[in-house]
Short mmCIF file of N, CA and C and ligand atoms in Angstrom, two decimals:
data_model
loop_
_atom_site.label_atom_id
_atom_site.label_comp_id
_atom_site.label_asym_id
_atom_site.label_seq_id
_atom_site.Cartn_x
_atom_site.Cartn_y
_atom_site.Cartn_z
N MET A 1256 144.69 58.54 130.22
CA MET A 1256 144.31 57.82 129.00
C MET A 1256 145.52 57.61 128.10
N THR A 1257 146.42 58.60 128.08
CA THR A 1257 147.60 58.47 127.21
C THR A 1257 148.47 57.29 127.66
N ILE A 1258 148.56 57.09 128.96
CA ILE A 1258 149.36 55.96 129.46
C ILE A 1258 148.68 54.64 129.05
N LEU A 1259 147.35 54.59 129.11
CA LEU A 1259 146.64 53.37 128.69
C LEU A 1259 146.84 53.10 127.20
N ARG A 1260 146.89 54.16 126.42
CA ARG A 1260 147.04 53.98 124.97
C ARG A 1260 148.42 53.45 124.60
N ASP A 1261 149.42 53.82 125.39
CA ASP A 1261 150.81 53.46 125.08
C ASP A 1261 150.99 51.94 125.13
N LYS A 1262 151.39 51.33 124.01
CA LYS A 1262 151.50 49.86 123.96
C LYS A 1262 152.62 49.35 124.85
N ASN A 1263 153.53 50.23 125.28
CA ASN A 1263 154.62 49.80 126.16
C ASN A 1263 154.26 49.87 127.65
N THR A 1264 153.06 50.32 127.97
CA THR A 1264 152.65 50.38 129.39
C THR A 1264 152.55 48.96 129.95
N SER A 1265 153.07 48.76 131.16
CA SER A 1265 153.07 47.41 131.75
C SER A 1265 151.64 47.01 132.14
N VAL A 1266 151.44 45.70 132.29
CA VAL A 1266 150.13 45.18 132.73
C VAL A 1266 149.76 45.79 134.09
N LYS A 1267 150.74 45.86 134.97
CA LYS A 1267 150.49 46.40 136.32
C LYS A 1267 149.98 47.84 136.24
N ASP A 1268 150.70 48.68 135.47
CA ASP A 1268 150.28 50.09 135.35
C ASP A 1268 148.92 50.20 134.66
N PHE A 1269 148.72 49.35 133.65
CA PHE A 1269 147.45 49.39 132.92
C PHE A 1269 146.29 49.11 133.88
N ARG A 1270 146.42 48.05 134.67
CA ARG A 1270 145.34 47.70 135.61
C ARG A 1270 145.08 48.82 136.60
N GLU A 1271 146.17 49.37 137.13
CA GLU A 1271 146.00 50.42 138.15
C GLU A 1271 145.29 51.64 137.57
N ILE A 1272 145.64 51.99 136.34
CA ILE A 1272 145.04 53.20 135.75
C ILE A 1272 143.59 52.92 135.35
N VAL A 1273 143.31 51.71 134.89
CA VAL A 1273 141.90 51.35 134.61
C VAL A 1273 141.08 51.52 135.90
N SER A 1274 141.63 51.09 137.02
CA SER A 1274 140.91 51.21 138.29
C SER A 1274 140.70 52.67 138.66
N GLU A 1275 141.74 53.48 138.49
CA GLU A 1275 141.62 54.91 138.84
C GLU A 1275 140.56 55.59 137.98
N ILE A 1276 140.60 55.33 136.68
CA ILE A 1276 139.63 55.97 135.78
C ILE A 1276 138.22 55.44 136.10
N GLY A 1277 138.14 54.15 136.42
CA GLY A 1277 136.84 53.57 136.79
C GLY A 1277 136.22 54.27 137.98
N MET A 1278 137.06 54.59 138.97
CA MET A 1278 136.54 55.29 140.16
C MET A 1278 136.08 56.70 139.80
N LEU A 1279 136.85 57.37 138.96
CA LEU A 1279 136.48 58.75 138.56
C LEU A 1279 135.18 58.76 137.76
N ILE A 1280 135.04 57.81 136.85
CA ILE A 1280 133.82 57.77 136.03
C ILE A 1280 132.61 57.42 136.91
N THR A 1281 132.81 56.51 137.87
CA THR A 1281 131.70 56.15 138.76
C THR A 1281 131.29 57.36 139.59
N TYR A 1282 132.27 58.14 140.00
CA TYR A 1282 131.98 59.35 140.77
C TYR A 1282 131.05 60.26 139.97
N GLU A 1283 131.39 60.45 138.70
CA GLU A 1283 130.55 61.31 137.84
C GLU A 1283 129.17 60.70 137.64
N ALA A 1284 129.13 59.40 137.41
CA ALA A 1284 127.86 58.74 137.08
C ALA A 1284 126.91 58.67 138.27
N THR A 1285 127.43 58.79 139.48
CA THR A 1285 126.57 58.68 140.67
C THR A 1285 126.22 60.04 141.27
N ARG A 1286 126.71 61.12 140.68
CA ARG A 1286 126.57 62.42 141.35
C ARG A 1286 125.13 62.92 141.43
N ASP A 1287 124.22 62.43 140.56
CA ASP A 1287 122.84 62.91 140.62
C ASP A 1287 121.91 61.94 141.35
N LEU A 1288 122.47 60.90 141.96
CA LEU A 1288 121.61 59.94 142.65
C LEU A 1288 121.09 60.54 143.96
N PRO A 1289 119.87 60.12 144.37
CA PRO A 1289 119.27 60.73 145.56
C PRO A 1289 120.09 60.45 146.83
N LEU A 1290 120.15 61.45 147.70
CA LEU A 1290 120.92 61.33 148.95
C LEU A 1290 119.99 61.50 150.15
N THR A 1291 120.37 60.90 151.24
CA THR A 1291 119.66 61.11 152.49
C THR A 1291 120.69 61.55 153.52
N THR A 1292 120.27 62.17 154.62
CA THR A 1292 121.24 62.60 155.63
C THR A 1292 121.08 61.79 156.90
N LYS A 1293 122.08 61.86 157.75
CA LYS A 1293 122.06 61.09 158.99
C LYS A 1293 122.47 62.02 160.13
N GLU A 1294 121.76 61.90 161.26
CA GLU A 1294 122.10 62.72 162.43
C GLU A 1294 123.23 62.02 163.20
N VAL A 1295 124.33 62.73 163.44
CA VAL A 1295 125.42 62.16 164.25
C VAL A 1295 125.81 63.17 165.34
N GLU A 1296 126.45 62.64 166.40
CA GLU A 1296 126.95 63.52 167.45
C GLU A 1296 128.46 63.59 167.33
N THR A 1297 128.98 64.76 167.02
CA THR A 1297 130.44 64.92 166.98
C THR A 1297 130.90 65.13 168.43
N PRO A 1298 132.21 65.14 168.71
CA PRO A 1298 132.66 65.43 170.08
C PRO A 1298 132.23 66.82 170.55
N ILE A 1299 131.79 67.68 169.62
CA ILE A 1299 131.44 69.06 169.94
C ILE A 1299 129.93 69.29 170.02
N CYS A 1300 129.20 68.75 169.05
CA CYS A 1300 127.74 69.03 168.98
C CYS A 1300 127.04 68.02 168.09
N GLN A 1301 125.68 68.17 168.01
CA GLN A 1301 124.90 67.36 167.06
C GLN A 1301 125.16 67.88 165.65
N ASN A 1302 125.13 66.98 164.68
CA ASN A 1302 125.34 67.43 163.29
C ASN A 1302 124.52 66.55 162.36
N ARG A 1303 123.89 67.20 161.38
CA ARG A 1303 123.12 66.43 160.38
C ARG A 1303 124.01 66.22 159.16
N GLY A 1304 124.29 65.00 158.81
CA GLY A 1304 125.15 64.69 157.67
C GLY A 1304 126.19 63.66 158.06
N PRO A 1305 127.08 63.24 157.25
CA PRO A 1305 127.15 63.56 155.82
C PRO A 1305 126.07 62.82 155.03
N PRO A 1306 125.84 63.22 153.81
CA PRO A 1306 124.81 62.58 153.02
C PRO A 1306 125.14 61.11 152.76
N GLN A 1307 124.10 60.33 152.69
CA GLN A 1307 124.29 58.92 152.32
C GLN A 1307 123.52 58.64 151.04
N LEU A 1308 124.04 57.72 150.26
CA LEU A 1308 123.38 57.35 149.02
C LEU A 1308 122.09 56.60 149.32
N ARG A 1309 120.96 57.05 148.75
CA ARG A 1309 119.70 56.35 149.01
C ARG A 1309 119.40 55.31 147.93
N ALA A 1310 119.95 55.52 146.76
CA ALA A 1310 119.61 54.63 145.65
C ALA A 1310 120.16 53.22 145.88
N LYS A 1311 119.43 52.25 145.35
CA LYS A 1311 119.96 50.88 145.31
C LYS A 1311 120.64 50.73 143.95
N ILE A 1312 121.88 50.33 143.99
CA ILE A 1312 122.63 50.30 142.72
C ILE A 1312 123.01 48.89 142.33
N ARG A 1313 123.00 48.67 141.05
CA ARG A 1313 123.51 47.41 140.55
C ARG A 1313 124.43 47.69 139.39
N CYS A 1314 125.59 47.08 139.41
CA CYS A 1314 126.47 47.21 138.26
C CYS A 1314 126.33 45.94 137.44
N GLY A 1315 126.21 46.08 136.15
CA GLY A 1315 126.18 44.90 135.29
C GLY A 1315 127.44 44.92 134.44
N SER A 1316 128.28 43.95 134.62
CA SER A 1316 129.50 43.91 133.81
C SER A 1316 129.27 42.91 132.69
N HIS A 1317 129.81 43.18 131.53
CA HIS A 1317 129.59 42.27 130.40
C HIS A 1317 130.26 40.93 130.59
N SER A 1318 131.46 40.96 131.09
CA SER A 1318 132.22 39.73 131.09
C SER A 1318 132.85 39.54 132.47
N PRO A 1319 132.36 38.55 133.23
CA PRO A 1319 132.71 38.44 134.63
C PRO A 1319 134.20 38.34 134.93
N GLY A 1320 134.91 37.49 134.27
CA GLY A 1320 136.31 37.26 134.61
C GLY A 1320 137.26 38.27 133.99
N ARG A 1321 137.20 38.37 132.69
CA ARG A 1321 138.21 39.11 131.94
C ARG A 1321 138.30 40.58 132.31
N LEU A 1322 137.15 41.19 132.66
CA LEU A 1322 137.17 42.64 132.84
C LEU A 1322 137.04 43.04 134.29
N GLY A 1323 137.46 42.14 135.17
CA GLY A 1323 137.30 42.33 136.61
C GLY A 1323 137.77 43.66 137.15
N THR A 1324 138.94 44.11 136.75
CA THR A 1324 139.47 45.33 137.36
C THR A 1324 138.60 46.54 137.06
N TRP A 1325 137.86 46.47 135.97
CA TRP A 1325 137.02 47.62 135.60
C TRP A 1325 135.80 47.71 136.51
N TRP A 1326 135.05 46.59 136.70
CA TRP A 1326 133.87 46.72 137.55
C TRP A 1326 134.21 46.74 139.03
N THR A 1327 135.32 46.14 139.45
CA THR A 1327 135.66 46.23 140.87
C THR A 1327 136.01 47.67 141.25
N ALA A 1328 136.57 48.43 140.29
CA ALA A 1328 136.84 49.86 140.55
C ALA A 1328 135.54 50.58 140.84
N CYS A 1329 134.50 50.22 140.12
CA CYS A 1329 133.19 50.87 140.35
C CYS A 1329 132.67 50.51 141.73
N CYS A 1330 132.93 49.29 142.17
CA CYS A 1330 132.46 48.86 143.50
C CYS A 1330 133.23 49.55 144.62
N VAL A 1331 134.44 50.02 144.35
CA VAL A 1331 135.16 50.78 145.37
C VAL A 1331 134.42 52.09 145.62
N SER A 1332 133.89 52.69 144.57
CA SER A 1332 133.15 53.94 144.72
C SER A 1332 131.75 53.71 145.28
N VAL A 1333 131.16 52.57 145.01
CA VAL A 1333 129.81 52.25 145.52
C VAL A 1333 129.89 50.89 146.20
N PRO A 1334 130.39 50.86 147.46
CA PRO A 1334 130.74 49.57 148.08
C PRO A 1334 129.56 48.61 148.23
N GLY A 1335 128.35 49.14 148.40
CA GLY A 1335 127.20 48.23 148.62
C GLY A 1335 126.53 47.78 147.35
N ALA A 1336 127.06 48.14 146.20
CA ALA A 1336 126.39 47.81 144.94
C ALA A 1336 126.27 46.30 144.77
N ARG A 1337 125.11 45.87 144.31
CA ARG A 1337 124.97 44.47 143.90
C ARG A 1337 125.52 44.37 142.48
N VAL A 1338 126.11 43.25 142.16
CA VAL A 1338 126.71 43.11 140.83
C VAL A 1338 126.13 41.90 140.11
N GLY A 1339 125.58 42.15 138.94
CA GLY A 1339 125.12 41.05 138.08
C GLY A 1339 126.03 40.96 136.88
N HIS A 1340 125.95 39.88 136.16
CA HIS A 1340 126.81 39.71 135.00
C HIS A 1340 126.04 39.28 133.76
N ILE A 1341 126.39 39.89 132.67
CA ILE A 1341 125.90 39.44 131.37
C ILE A 1341 127.13 39.01 130.58
N GLY A 1342 127.23 37.74 130.30
CA GLY A 1342 128.36 37.27 129.51
C GLY A 1342 128.01 37.35 128.03
N MET A 1343 128.88 37.97 127.25
CA MET A 1343 128.63 38.08 125.80
C MET A 1343 129.91 37.78 125.04
N TYR A 1344 129.75 37.24 123.87
CA TYR A 1344 130.90 37.17 122.97
C TYR A 1344 130.51 37.82 121.65
N ARG A 1345 131.54 38.28 120.95
CA ARG A 1345 131.29 38.97 119.69
C ARG A 1345 131.69 38.05 118.54
N ASP A 1346 130.73 37.81 117.65
CA ASP A 1346 131.03 37.01 116.47
C ASP A 1346 132.11 37.72 115.66
N GLU A 1347 133.23 37.05 115.44
CA GLU A 1347 134.39 37.70 114.80
C GLU A 1347 134.08 38.19 113.38
N GLU A 1348 133.12 37.50 112.71
CA GLU A 1348 132.84 37.91 111.32
C GLU A 1348 131.77 38.99 111.25
N THR A 1349 130.64 38.74 111.94
CA THR A 1349 129.53 39.71 111.83
C THR A 1349 129.68 40.85 112.83
N LEU A 1350 130.55 40.66 113.85
CA LEU A 1350 130.73 41.59 114.97
C LEU A 1350 129.47 41.72 115.83
N GLU A 1351 128.49 40.80 115.62
CA GLU A 1351 127.24 40.83 116.40
C GLU A 1351 127.45 40.22 117.78
N PRO A 1352 126.86 40.79 118.86
CA PRO A 1352 127.01 40.22 120.19
C PRO A 1352 126.03 39.06 120.45
N HIS A 1353 126.47 38.09 121.24
CA HIS A 1353 125.60 36.97 121.63
C HIS A 1353 125.68 36.81 123.14
N VAL A 1354 124.51 36.73 123.80
CA VAL A 1354 124.48 36.53 125.25
C VAL A 1354 124.63 35.04 125.53
N TYR A 1355 125.63 34.65 126.34
CA TYR A 1355 125.77 33.24 126.70
C TYR A 1355 125.56 33.01 128.20
N PHE A 1356 125.43 34.10 128.96
CA PHE A 1356 125.30 33.96 130.41
C PHE A 1356 124.66 35.22 130.96
N CYS A 1357 123.71 35.06 131.89
CA CYS A 1357 123.12 36.26 132.51
C CYS A 1357 122.68 35.90 133.92
N LYS A 1358 123.27 36.53 134.92
CA LYS A 1358 122.88 36.28 136.31
C LYS A 1358 122.64 37.61 137.00
N MET A 1359 121.41 37.81 137.48
CA MET A 1359 121.01 39.09 138.08
C MET A 1359 120.32 38.85 139.42
N PRO A 1360 120.42 39.80 140.36
CA PRO A 1360 119.66 39.67 141.60
C PRO A 1360 118.17 39.80 141.35
N LYS A 1361 117.34 39.38 142.35
CA LYS A 1361 115.89 39.31 142.14
C LYS A 1361 115.21 40.68 142.02
N ASP A 1362 115.66 41.67 142.83
CA ASP A 1362 114.95 42.95 142.88
C ASP A 1362 115.49 43.96 141.88
N ILE A 1363 115.99 43.48 140.79
CA ILE A 1363 116.74 44.30 139.84
C ILE A 1363 115.95 45.50 139.31
N GLU A 1364 114.62 45.32 139.11
CA GLU A 1364 113.84 46.41 138.50
C GLU A 1364 113.68 47.60 139.44
N GLU A 1365 113.98 47.40 140.76
CA GLU A 1365 113.88 48.52 141.71
C GLU A 1365 115.17 49.34 141.76
N ARG A 1366 116.19 48.89 141.08
CA ARG A 1366 117.52 49.47 141.28
C ARG A 1366 117.95 50.42 140.17
N ASP A 1367 118.90 51.29 140.52
CA ASP A 1367 119.58 52.08 139.50
C ASP A 1367 120.63 51.17 138.88
N ILE A 1368 120.62 51.11 137.57
CA ILE A 1368 121.51 50.17 136.87
C ILE A 1368 122.67 50.93 136.24
N MET A 1369 123.87 50.47 136.53
CA MET A 1369 125.05 51.04 135.88
C MET A 1369 125.74 49.92 135.11
N ILE A 1370 125.64 50.00 133.81
CA ILE A 1370 126.26 48.96 132.97
C ILE A 1370 127.71 49.36 132.72
N VAL A 1371 128.61 48.41 132.96
CA VAL A 1371 130.04 48.70 132.95
C VAL A 1371 130.72 47.87 131.87
N ASP A 1372 131.39 48.54 130.96
CA ASP A 1372 132.11 47.84 129.89
C ASP A 1372 133.31 48.73 129.53
N PRO A 1373 134.50 48.18 129.36
CA PRO A 1373 135.65 49.07 129.09
C PRO A 1373 135.52 49.84 127.78
N MET A 1374 135.03 49.17 126.71
CA MET A 1374 135.08 49.80 125.40
C MET A 1374 133.69 49.87 124.78
N LEU A 1375 133.32 51.05 124.28
CA LEU A 1375 132.08 51.19 123.50
C LEU A 1375 132.54 51.36 122.05
N ALA A 1376 132.56 50.25 121.32
CA ALA A 1376 133.09 50.27 119.95
C ALA A 1376 131.93 50.39 118.95
N THR A 1377 131.45 49.27 118.40
CA THR A 1377 130.28 49.35 117.51
C THR A 1377 129.03 49.71 118.32
N GLY A 1378 129.07 49.39 119.62
CA GLY A 1378 127.92 49.64 120.49
C GLY A 1378 126.97 48.45 120.54
N GLY A 1379 127.27 47.41 119.74
CA GLY A 1379 126.36 46.25 119.66
C GLY A 1379 126.15 45.55 120.99
N SER A 1380 127.24 45.30 121.72
CA SER A 1380 127.06 44.55 122.97
C SER A 1380 126.44 45.43 124.06
N ALA A 1381 126.77 46.72 124.09
CA ALA A 1381 126.14 47.61 125.08
C ALA A 1381 124.65 47.74 124.77
N ASP A 1382 124.33 47.84 123.50
CA ASP A 1382 122.93 47.92 123.06
C ASP A 1382 122.17 46.68 123.53
N ALA A 1383 122.79 45.50 123.31
CA ALA A 1383 122.15 44.25 123.70
C ALA A 1383 122.03 44.16 125.22
N ALA A 1384 123.05 44.61 125.95
CA ALA A 1384 123.02 44.55 127.42
C ALA A 1384 121.92 45.47 127.96
N ILE A 1385 121.80 46.65 127.40
CA ILE A 1385 120.76 47.59 127.86
C ILE A 1385 119.37 46.99 127.58
N SER A 1386 119.20 46.43 126.38
CA SER A 1386 117.90 45.82 126.04
C SER A 1386 117.57 44.68 126.99
N GLU A 1387 118.58 43.90 127.35
CA GLU A 1387 118.41 42.78 128.27
C GLU A 1387 117.91 43.28 129.64
N MET A 1388 118.48 44.40 130.11
CA MET A 1388 118.07 44.97 131.40
C MET A 1388 116.66 45.54 131.31
N LYS A 1389 116.35 46.19 130.18
CA LYS A 1389 115.00 46.74 130.01
C LYS A 1389 113.96 45.63 129.98
N LYS A 1390 114.32 44.50 129.36
CA LYS A 1390 113.42 43.34 129.31
C LYS A 1390 113.06 42.89 130.72
N ARG A 1391 113.99 43.08 131.65
CA ARG A 1391 113.78 42.67 133.04
C ARG A 1391 113.13 43.76 133.87
N GLY A 1392 112.66 44.82 133.23
CA GLY A 1392 111.88 45.86 133.93
C GLY A 1392 112.70 47.03 134.44
N CYS A 1393 113.98 47.11 134.10
CA CYS A 1393 114.83 48.21 134.60
C CYS A 1393 114.55 49.49 133.82
N VAL A 1394 114.51 50.61 134.56
CA VAL A 1394 114.25 51.89 133.88
C VAL A 1394 115.38 52.90 134.05
N ASN A 1395 116.03 52.93 135.20
CA ASN A 1395 117.12 53.91 135.41
C ASN A 1395 118.45 53.27 135.06
N ILE A 1396 118.88 53.48 133.83
CA ILE A 1396 120.08 52.78 133.36
C ILE A 1396 121.12 53.80 132.90
N LYS A 1397 122.37 53.57 133.31
CA LYS A 1397 123.50 54.38 132.83
C LYS A 1397 124.55 53.44 132.26
N LEU A 1398 125.32 53.96 131.33
CA LEU A 1398 126.39 53.15 130.74
C LEU A 1398 127.73 53.82 131.03
N MET A 1399 128.67 53.05 131.59
CA MET A 1399 130.00 53.60 131.91
C MET A 1399 131.06 52.86 131.10
N VAL A 1400 131.85 53.61 130.34
CA VAL A 1400 132.91 52.99 129.53
C VAL A 1400 134.20 53.78 129.68
N LEU A 1401 135.32 53.08 129.50
CA LEU A 1401 136.62 53.77 129.52
C LEU A 1401 136.78 54.64 128.29
N LEU A 1402 136.48 54.02 127.14
CA LEU A 1402 136.76 54.67 125.87
C LEU A 1402 135.60 54.39 124.91
N ALA A 1403 135.21 55.42 124.14
CA ALA A 1403 134.06 55.24 123.23
C ALA A 1403 134.43 55.68 121.82
N ALA A 1404 133.80 55.03 120.84
CA ALA A 1404 133.90 55.46 119.44
C ALA A 1404 132.60 56.20 119.10
N PRO A 1405 132.66 57.18 118.21
CA PRO A 1405 131.45 57.92 117.85
C PRO A 1405 130.34 56.98 117.33
N GLU A 1406 130.74 55.91 116.62
CA GLU A 1406 129.75 54.97 116.08
C GLU A 1406 128.93 54.31 117.19
N GLY A 1407 129.61 53.94 118.28
CA GLY A 1407 128.93 53.29 119.41
C GLY A 1407 128.01 54.25 120.13
N ILE A 1408 128.49 55.48 120.32
CA ILE A 1408 127.67 56.49 121.00
C ILE A 1408 126.40 56.75 120.19
N GLU A 1409 126.58 56.84 118.87
CA GLU A 1409 125.43 57.12 118.01
C GLU A 1409 124.38 56.01 118.11
N LEU A 1410 124.84 54.75 118.12
CA LEU A 1410 123.90 53.62 118.20
C LEU A 1410 123.11 53.65 119.50
N ILE A 1411 123.83 53.88 120.62
CA ILE A 1411 123.15 53.88 121.93
C ILE A 1411 122.18 55.06 122.02
N GLN A 1412 122.61 56.22 121.52
CA GLN A 1412 121.71 57.38 121.59
C GLN A 1412 120.48 57.19 120.71
N LYS A 1413 120.64 56.46 119.61
CA LYS A 1413 119.48 56.21 118.73
C LYS A 1413 118.54 55.18 119.37
N ASN A 1414 119.09 54.07 119.86
CA ASN A 1414 118.23 53.00 120.38
C ASN A 1414 117.80 53.20 121.82
N HIS A 1415 118.59 53.95 122.59
CA HIS A 1415 118.29 54.14 124.02
C HIS A 1415 118.54 55.60 124.42
N PRO A 1416 117.71 56.51 123.93
CA PRO A 1416 117.95 57.93 124.25
C PRO A 1416 117.82 58.24 125.74
N ASP A 1417 117.21 57.33 126.49
CA ASP A 1417 117.05 57.53 127.94
C ASP A 1417 118.30 57.15 128.73
N VAL A 1418 119.29 56.55 128.09
CA VAL A 1418 120.48 56.06 128.81
C VAL A 1418 121.64 57.06 128.66
N ASP A 1419 122.11 57.60 129.77
CA ASP A 1419 123.27 58.50 129.73
C ASP A 1419 124.56 57.67 129.64
N ILE A 1420 125.51 58.18 128.87
CA ILE A 1420 126.80 57.48 128.70
C ILE A 1420 127.88 58.29 129.41
N PHE A 1421 128.69 57.61 130.23
CA PHE A 1421 129.83 58.25 130.90
C PHE A 1421 131.09 57.58 130.39
N CYS A 1422 132.03 58.38 129.87
CA CYS A 1422 133.23 57.73 129.32
C CYS A 1422 134.47 58.59 129.56
N GLY A 1423 135.64 57.91 129.55
CA GLY A 1423 136.91 58.59 129.79
C GLY A 1423 137.33 59.44 128.60
N ALA A 1424 137.02 59.00 127.39
CA ALA A 1424 137.38 59.76 126.18
C ALA A 1424 136.55 59.25 125.01
N VAL A 1425 136.34 60.14 124.04
CA VAL A 1425 135.68 59.74 122.78
C VAL A 1425 136.75 59.79 121.69
N ASP A 1426 136.96 58.67 121.04
CA ASP A 1426 138.02 58.60 120.03
C ASP A 1426 137.50 58.94 118.63
N ASP A 1427 138.37 58.71 117.63
CA ASP A 1427 138.09 59.21 116.29
C ASP A 1427 137.12 58.34 115.49
N HIS A 1428 137.41 57.05 115.39
CA HIS A 1428 136.56 56.17 114.57
C HIS A 1428 136.90 54.70 114.87
N LEU A 1429 136.15 53.81 114.22
CA LEU A 1429 136.44 52.37 114.30
C LEU A 1429 137.16 51.95 113.02
N ASN A 1430 138.11 51.03 113.14
CA ASN A 1430 138.73 50.53 111.91
C ASN A 1430 137.94 49.33 111.36
N GLU A 1431 138.42 48.74 110.27
CA GLU A 1431 137.65 47.68 109.60
C GLU A 1431 137.55 46.41 110.45
N HIS A 1432 138.35 46.29 111.50
CA HIS A 1432 138.28 45.12 112.40
C HIS A 1432 137.44 45.41 113.64
N GLY A 1433 136.83 46.58 113.70
CA GLY A 1433 135.99 46.93 114.85
C GLY A 1433 136.78 47.46 116.03
N TYR A 1434 138.05 47.81 115.81
CA TYR A 1434 138.86 48.40 116.90
C TYR A 1434 138.75 49.91 116.89
N ILE A 1435 138.78 50.48 118.10
CA ILE A 1435 138.72 51.93 118.24
C ILE A 1435 140.07 52.53 117.87
N VAL A 1436 140.04 53.63 117.08
CA VAL A 1436 141.26 54.32 116.64
C VAL A 1436 141.26 55.75 117.19
N PRO A 1437 142.33 56.25 117.85
CA PRO A 1437 143.57 55.53 118.12
C PRO A 1437 143.43 54.41 119.16
N GLY A 1438 142.51 54.51 120.10
CA GLY A 1438 142.21 53.40 121.00
C GLY A 1438 143.33 52.99 121.92
N LEU A 1439 143.19 51.77 122.43
CA LEU A 1439 144.23 51.21 123.30
C LEU A 1439 144.43 49.73 123.03
N GLY A 1440 143.88 49.26 121.90
CA GLY A 1440 144.00 47.84 121.56
C GLY A 1440 142.87 47.05 122.18
N ASP A 1441 143.11 45.77 122.40
CA ASP A 1441 142.10 44.90 123.01
C ASP A 1441 142.17 45.07 124.53
N ALA A 1442 141.10 45.62 125.11
CA ALA A 1442 141.12 45.93 126.54
C ALA A 1442 141.37 44.69 127.40
N GLY A 1443 140.74 43.57 127.05
CA GLY A 1443 140.94 42.33 127.80
C GLY A 1443 142.39 41.88 127.76
N ASP A 1444 142.99 41.90 126.57
CA ASP A 1444 144.40 41.50 126.44
C ASP A 1444 145.31 42.43 127.23
N ARG A 1445 145.00 43.72 127.23
CA ARG A 1445 145.86 44.68 127.95
C ARG A 1445 145.73 44.48 129.46
N ILE A 1446 144.48 44.20 129.95
CA ILE A 1446 144.27 44.02 131.39
C ILE A 1446 144.93 42.74 131.88
N PHE A 1447 144.86 41.69 131.07
CA PHE A 1447 145.37 40.38 131.54
C PHE A 1447 146.71 39.99 130.93
N GLY A 1448 147.24 40.84 130.06
CA GLY A 1448 148.56 40.56 129.48
C GLY A 1448 148.55 39.32 128.60
N THR A 1449 147.43 39.07 127.92
CA THR A 1449 147.32 37.84 127.13
C THR A 1449 147.89 37.99 125.71
N LYS A 1450 148.40 39.18 125.37
CA LYS A 1450 149.04 39.31 124.05
C LYS A 1450 150.35 40.05 124.16
N1 URA B 856 137.12 46.07 122.15
C1 URA B 856 138.39 46.33 122.53
O1 URA B 856 138.90 45.72 123.49
N2 URA B 856 139.09 47.28 121.86
C2 URA B 856 138.58 47.98 120.85
O2 URA B 856 139.27 48.83 120.28
C3 URA B 856 137.25 47.69 120.44
C4 URA B 856 136.54 46.74 121.12
#
């Protein structure tokens, strides 16, 4: 996390570390999912195992293009996951999220949902994304973020006490522009080198 926070970290290193942390967080977030075993024959004897994931998983990323390295890291840990997208933008003045795009597979309500977003700041867009999934009948929902602010965690825990949050670190507070402090700046800009 310290390397991600450093403003002098290169785009290449930033992307790689986002991917590494994404895999670690996914590992934690999937550890309680139901497993099944498989009978195999080793060169020595019959053996039951290793366990296989039984759950059907779907990752929902907020922004399809800009945050690609974050959700693709999750797919490395769960290769068969179906991925849907909720596109949102944040009104610069009100900081309120607006959904402009939503594409989900048909059997979504049968799946374990892992919502993936790099930053949990005010919590507004994660709150809206979770509500959007619940509207579609989803019940097993988890939220995975790189970095969280206490304000965002509080909002999600108040509005969605059933949703567990997995994050790389919890920071101190949000500043008047809605940025996490100390934070790492704008996650999209850091991933794509746009600033
Ligand atoms: N989104 C970001 O990319 N960074 C923040 O600090 C807050 C929201």
